[in-house]
């Protein structure tokens, strides 16, 4: 996997098309982030959202920039709480403002009761005496004389 080497053992440069690069502390070509060495010339791709893996199914370190965390049991990179995977890209998507956990943009799976939210079908509604202002996670308080409302006025 070396492009140039000295004495037949120490690499001077690596073939980036094989997803290999030089490390600062070694004289050989290791796999790029998101790839693993399968004892073939070209490094193999890790599972979705994984930075460092041991093989095609087991991740050791996930891409936190993409809102992914390691599930210790499955060794997969899952979306952190408040985000969901669209299944096609590594970057997790933020759930709607009213959801604590969701599986899609239109399916809330859990609500944050401390913000006055309760599950209601596929979404999280505000409890009586509060309303959703369409922006904030915390439900806004209705006027003291109202049990339910759409605004404070």
PDB file of C-alpha atoms in Angstrom:
ATOM      1  CA  UNK A   1       0.000   0.000   0.000  1.00  0.00           C
ATOM      2  CA  UNK A   2       3.084   2.270  -0.010  1.00  0.00           C
ATOM      3  CA  UNK A   3       3.560   4.553  -2.994  1.00  0.00           C
ATOM      4  CA  UNK A   4       7.182   5.267  -2.052  1.00  0.00           C
ATOM      5  CA  UNK A   5       9.303   3.360   0.447  1.00  0.00           C
ATOM      6  CA  UNK A   6      12.869   3.032   1.738  1.00  0.00           C
ATOM      7  CA  UNK A   7      14.712  -0.255   2.148  1.00  0.00           C
ATOM      8  CA  UNK A   8      11.525  -2.075   1.157  1.00  0.00           C
ATOM      9  CA  UNK A   9      10.097  -1.750   4.687  1.00  0.00           C
ATOM     10  CA  UNK A  10       9.442   1.890   5.598  1.00  0.00           C
ATOM     11  CA  UNK A  11       6.764   3.858   3.751  1.00  0.00           C
ATOM     12  CA  UNK A  12       7.368   7.433   2.678  1.00  0.00           C
ATOM     13  CA  UNK A  13       3.912   7.984   1.177  1.00  0.00           C
ATOM     14  CA  UNK A  14       0.626   6.075   0.864  1.00  0.00           C
ATOM     15  CA  UNK A  15      -2.008   5.540  -1.811  1.00  0.00           C
ATOM     16  CA  UNK A  16      -5.001   7.668  -0.760  1.00  0.00           C
ATOM     17  CA  UNK A  17      -7.249   5.964  -3.343  1.00  0.00           C
ATOM     18  CA  UNK A  18      -6.900   2.840  -1.165  1.00  0.00           C
ATOM     19  CA  UNK A  19      -8.084   4.872   1.884  1.00  0.00           C
ATOM     20  CA  UNK A  20      -4.600   4.694   3.422  1.00  0.00           C
ATOM     21  CA  UNK A  21      -2.510   7.409   5.063  1.00  0.00           C
ATOM     22  CA  UNK A  22       0.739   7.860   6.951  1.00  0.00           C
ATOM     23  CA  UNK A  23       0.559   8.239  10.701  1.00  0.00           C
ATOM     24  CA  UNK A  24       2.933  10.545  12.577  1.00  0.00           C
ATOM     25  CA  UNK A  25       4.371   7.729  14.672  1.00  0.00           C
ATOM     26  CA  UNK A  26       4.817   4.939  12.142  1.00  0.00           C
ATOM     27  CA  UNK A  27       6.434   4.141   8.836  1.00  0.00           C
ATOM     28  CA  UNK A  28       3.534   2.250   7.343  1.00  0.00           C
ATOM     29  CA  UNK A  29       0.191   3.123   5.749  1.00  0.00           C
ATOM     30  CA  UNK A  30      -2.798   2.752   8.054  1.00  0.00           C
ATOM     31  CA  UNK A  31      -6.469   3.063   7.182  1.00  0.00           C
ATOM     32  CA  UNK A  32      -8.190   6.445   7.094  1.00  0.00           C
ATOM     33  CA  UNK A  33     -10.901   7.364   9.621  1.00  0.00           C
ATOM     34  CA  UNK A  34     -14.046   5.385   8.842  1.00  0.00           C
ATOM     35  CA  UNK A  35     -12.135   2.441   7.347  1.00  0.00           C
ATOM     36  CA  UNK A  36     -10.513  -0.744   8.686  1.00  0.00           C
ATOM     37  CA  UNK A  37      -7.721  -3.044   7.536  1.00  0.00           C
ATOM     38  CA  UNK A  38      -9.016  -6.389   6.300  1.00  0.00           C
ATOM     39  CA  UNK A  39      -5.584  -7.612   5.160  1.00  0.00           C
ATOM     40  CA  UNK A  40      -6.230  -6.507   1.585  1.00  0.00           C
ATOM     41  CA  UNK A  41      -4.727  -3.622  -0.362  1.00  0.00           C
ATOM     42  CA  UNK A  42      -7.717  -1.263  -0.087  1.00  0.00           C
ATOM     43  CA  UNK A  43      -9.144  -0.444   3.356  1.00  0.00           C
ATOM     44  CA  UNK A  44     -12.781  -1.448   3.874  1.00  0.00           C
ATOM     45  CA  UNK A  45     -15.538   0.921   4.966  1.00  0.00           C
ATOM     46  CA  UNK A  46     -16.815   0.863   8.565  1.00  0.00           C
ATOM     47  CA  UNK A  47     -20.551   0.806   9.299  1.00  0.00           C
ATOM     48  CA  UNK A  48     -22.552   4.028   9.018  1.00  0.00           C
ATOM     49  CA  UNK A  49     -21.397   6.776  11.397  1.00  0.00           C
ATOM     50  CA  UNK A  50     -18.361   4.863  12.681  1.00  0.00           C
ATOM     51  CA  UNK A  51     -14.901   6.471  12.940  1.00  0.00           C
ATOM     52  CA  UNK A  52     -12.932   3.441  14.139  1.00  0.00           C
ATOM     53  CA  UNK A  53     -14.013  -0.182  13.658  1.00  0.00           C
ATOM     54  CA  UNK A  54     -12.519  -3.634  13.973  1.00  0.00           C
ATOM     55  CA  UNK A  55     -14.535  -5.137  11.095  1.00  0.00           C
ATOM     56  CA  UNK A  56     -17.591  -4.428   8.938  1.00  0.00           C
ATOM     57  CA  UNK A  57     -20.070  -4.845  11.810  1.00  0.00           C
ATOM     58  CA  UNK A  58     -18.299  -3.765  15.035  1.00  0.00           C
ATOM     59  CA  UNK A  59     -17.610  -0.131  15.826  1.00  0.00           C
ATOM     60  CA  UNK A  60     -15.253   1.117  18.554  1.00  0.00           C
ATOM     61  CA  UNK A  61     -15.686   4.901  18.150  1.00  0.00           C
ATOM     62  CA  UNK A  62     -18.519   6.899  16.579  1.00  0.00           C
ATOM     63  CA  UNK A  63     -18.653  10.234  14.817  1.00  0.00           C
ATOM     64  CA  UNK A  64     -19.903  12.607  17.549  1.00  0.00           C
ATOM     65  CA  UNK A  65     -19.920  15.533  15.122  1.00  0.00           C
ATOM     66  CA  UNK A  66     -22.742  13.686  13.347  1.00  0.00           C
ATOM     67  CA  UNK A  67     -24.622  13.261  16.672  1.00  0.00           C
ATOM     68  CA  UNK A  68     -23.822   9.541  16.910  1.00  0.00           C
ATOM     69  CA  UNK A  69     -22.992   7.528  20.058  1.00  0.00           C
ATOM     70  CA  UNK A  70     -21.801   3.962  20.486  1.00  0.00           C
ATOM     71  CA  UNK A  71     -24.358   1.348  21.527  1.00  0.00           C
ATOM     72  CA  UNK A  72     -22.139  -0.941  23.626  1.00  0.00           C
ATOM     73  CA  UNK A  73     -24.449  -3.968  23.211  1.00  0.00           C
ATOM     74  CA  UNK A  74     -24.690  -3.872  19.401  1.00  0.00           C
ATOM     75  CA  UNK A  75     -21.364  -2.085  18.709  1.00  0.00           C
ATOM     76  CA  UNK A  76     -23.216   0.178  16.282  1.00  0.00           C
ATOM     77  CA  UNK A  77     -23.359   3.958  16.088  1.00  0.00           C
ATOM     78  CA  UNK A  78     -26.857   5.145  16.917  1.00  0.00           C
ATOM     79  CA  UNK A  79     -28.248   8.657  16.988  1.00  0.00           C
ATOM     80  CA  UNK A  80     -28.053  10.409  20.341  1.00  0.00           C
ATOM     81  CA  UNK A  81     -31.257  11.274  22.194  1.00  0.00           C
ATOM     82  CA  UNK A  82     -33.118  14.050  20.376  1.00  0.00           C
ATOM     83  CA  UNK A  83     -31.917  12.935  16.926  1.00  0.00           C
ATOM     84  CA  UNK A  84     -32.957  10.278  14.419  1.00  0.00           C
ATOM     85  CA  UNK A  85     -31.353   8.531  11.461  1.00  0.00           C
ATOM     86  CA  UNK A  86     -32.778   8.888   7.992  1.00  0.00           C
ATOM     87  CA  UNK A  87     -30.897   5.687   7.140  1.00  0.00           C
ATOM     88  CA  UNK A  88     -28.934   6.979   4.173  1.00  0.00           C
ATOM     89  CA  UNK A  89     -26.369   9.415   5.589  1.00  0.00           C
ATOM     90  CA  UNK A  90     -24.108   9.394   8.630  1.00  0.00           C
ATOM     91  CA  UNK A  91     -25.441  12.715   9.979  1.00  0.00           C
ATOM     92  CA  UNK A  92     -28.348  12.305  12.417  1.00  0.00           C
ATOM     93  CA  UNK A  93     -31.261  14.715  12.048  1.00  0.00           C
ATOM     94  CA  UNK A  94     -32.602  16.745  14.990  1.00  0.00           C
ATOM     95  CA  UNK A  95     -36.062  15.746  16.213  1.00  0.00           C
ATOM     96  CA  UNK A  96     -38.825  18.376  16.100  1.00  0.00           C
ATOM     97  CA  UNK A  97     -38.677  20.878  18.989  1.00  0.00           C
ATOM     98  CA  UNK A  98     -41.548  19.192  20.813  1.00  0.00           C
ATOM     99  CA  UNK A  99     -40.039  15.652  20.830  1.00  0.00           C
ATOM    100  CA  UNK A 100     -37.492  14.234  23.255  1.00  0.00           C
ATOM    101  CA  UNK A 101     -37.044  11.060  21.168  1.00  0.00           C
ATOM    102  CA  UNK A 102     -38.288  10.412  17.647  1.00  0.00           C
ATOM    103  CA  UNK A 103     -37.935   7.853  14.872  1.00  0.00           C
ATOM    104  CA  UNK A 104     -38.811  10.270  12.025  1.00  0.00           C
ATOM    105  CA  UNK A 105     -39.595  13.969  11.666  1.00  0.00           C
ATOM    106  CA  UNK A 106     -43.294  13.172  12.107  1.00  0.00           C
ATOM    107  CA  UNK A 107     -43.104  10.383  14.734  1.00  0.00           C
ATOM    108  CA  UNK A 108     -42.383  11.347  18.360  1.00  0.00           C
ATOM    109  CA  UNK A 109     -41.593   8.332  20.517  1.00  0.00           C
ATOM    110  CA  UNK A 110     -41.103  10.103  23.857  1.00  0.00           C
ATOM    111  CA  UNK A 111     -41.820  13.536  25.306  1.00  0.00           C
ATOM    112  CA  UNK A 112     -40.135  15.530  28.040  1.00  0.00           C
ATOM    113  CA  UNK A 113     -42.619  15.847  30.901  1.00  0.00           C
ATOM    114  CA  UNK A 114     -40.412  18.456  32.627  1.00  0.00           C
ATOM    115  CA  UNK A 115     -41.136  20.754  29.669  1.00  0.00           C
ATOM    116  CA  UNK A 116     -44.894  20.148  30.056  1.00  0.00           C
ATOM    117  CA  UNK A 117     -45.089  17.692  27.141  1.00  0.00           C
ATOM    118  CA  UNK A 118     -47.141  14.479  26.908  1.00  0.00           C
ATOM    119  CA  UNK A 119     -47.369  11.936  24.085  1.00  0.00           C
ATOM    120  CA  UNK A 120     -50.418  12.402  21.889  1.00  0.00           C
ATOM    121  CA  UNK A 121     -50.579   9.965  18.968  1.00  0.00           C
ATOM    122  CA  UNK A 122     -47.466  10.678  16.903  1.00  0.00           C
ATOM    123  CA  UNK A 123     -46.554  13.956  18.609  1.00  0.00           C
ATOM    124  CA  UNK A 124     -45.945  15.628  21.938  1.00  0.00           C
ATOM    125  CA  UNK A 125     -48.663  18.015  23.043  1.00  0.00           C
ATOM    126  CA  UNK A 126     -48.585  20.545  25.841  1.00  0.00           C
ATOM    127  CA  UNK A 127     -50.477  19.769  29.057  1.00  0.00           C
ATOM    128  CA  UNK A 128     -53.607  21.692  30.064  1.00  0.00           C
ATOM    129  CA  UNK A 129     -52.794  25.238  31.101  1.00  0.00           C
ATOM    130  CA  UNK A 130     -49.903  25.468  28.620  1.00  0.00           C
ATOM    131  CA  UNK A 131     -49.482  25.738  24.852  1.00  0.00           C
ATOM    132  CA  UNK A 132     -46.907  25.147  22.121  1.00  0.00           C
ATOM    133  CA  UNK A 133     -45.561  28.421  20.743  1.00  0.00           C
ATOM    134  CA  UNK A 134     -44.109  26.548  17.744  1.00  0.00           C
ATOM    135  CA  UNK A 135     -40.488  27.322  18.644  1.00  0.00           C
ATOM    136  CA  UNK A 136     -39.556  26.477  22.220  1.00  0.00           C
ATOM    137  CA  UNK A 137     -39.219  23.043  23.793  1.00  0.00           C
ATOM    138  CA  UNK A 138     -40.807  24.318  27.023  1.00  0.00           C
ATOM    139  CA  UNK A 139     -44.563  24.762  26.801  1.00  0.00           C
ATOM    140  CA  UNK A 140     -45.649  28.359  27.422  1.00  0.00           C
ATOM    141  CA  UNK A 141     -48.145  29.123  30.211  1.00  0.00           C
ATOM    142  CA  UNK A 142     -51.703  30.127  29.348  1.00  0.00           C
ATOM    143  CA  UNK A 143     -53.349  33.160  30.922  1.00  0.00           C
ATOM    144  CA  UNK A 144     -54.323  32.278  34.524  1.00  0.00           C
ATOM    145  CA  UNK A 145     -58.028  32.333  33.646  1.00  0.00           C
ATOM    146  CA  UNK A 146     -57.712  29.701  30.869  1.00  0.00           C
ATOM    147  CA  UNK A 147     -57.510  25.912  31.159  1.00  0.00           C
ATOM    148  CA  UNK A 148     -56.463  25.558  27.505  1.00  0.00           C
ATOM    149  CA  UNK A 149     -55.215  28.133  25.023  1.00  0.00           C
ATOM    150  CA  UNK A 150     -53.302  28.761  21.794  1.00  0.00           C
ATOM    151  CA  UNK A 151     -51.613  31.961  22.971  1.00  0.00           C
ATOM    152  CA  UNK A 152     -51.157  33.922  26.231  1.00  0.00           C
ATOM    153  CA  UNK A 153     -53.512  36.690  25.125  1.00  0.00           C
TER     154      UNK A 153
END
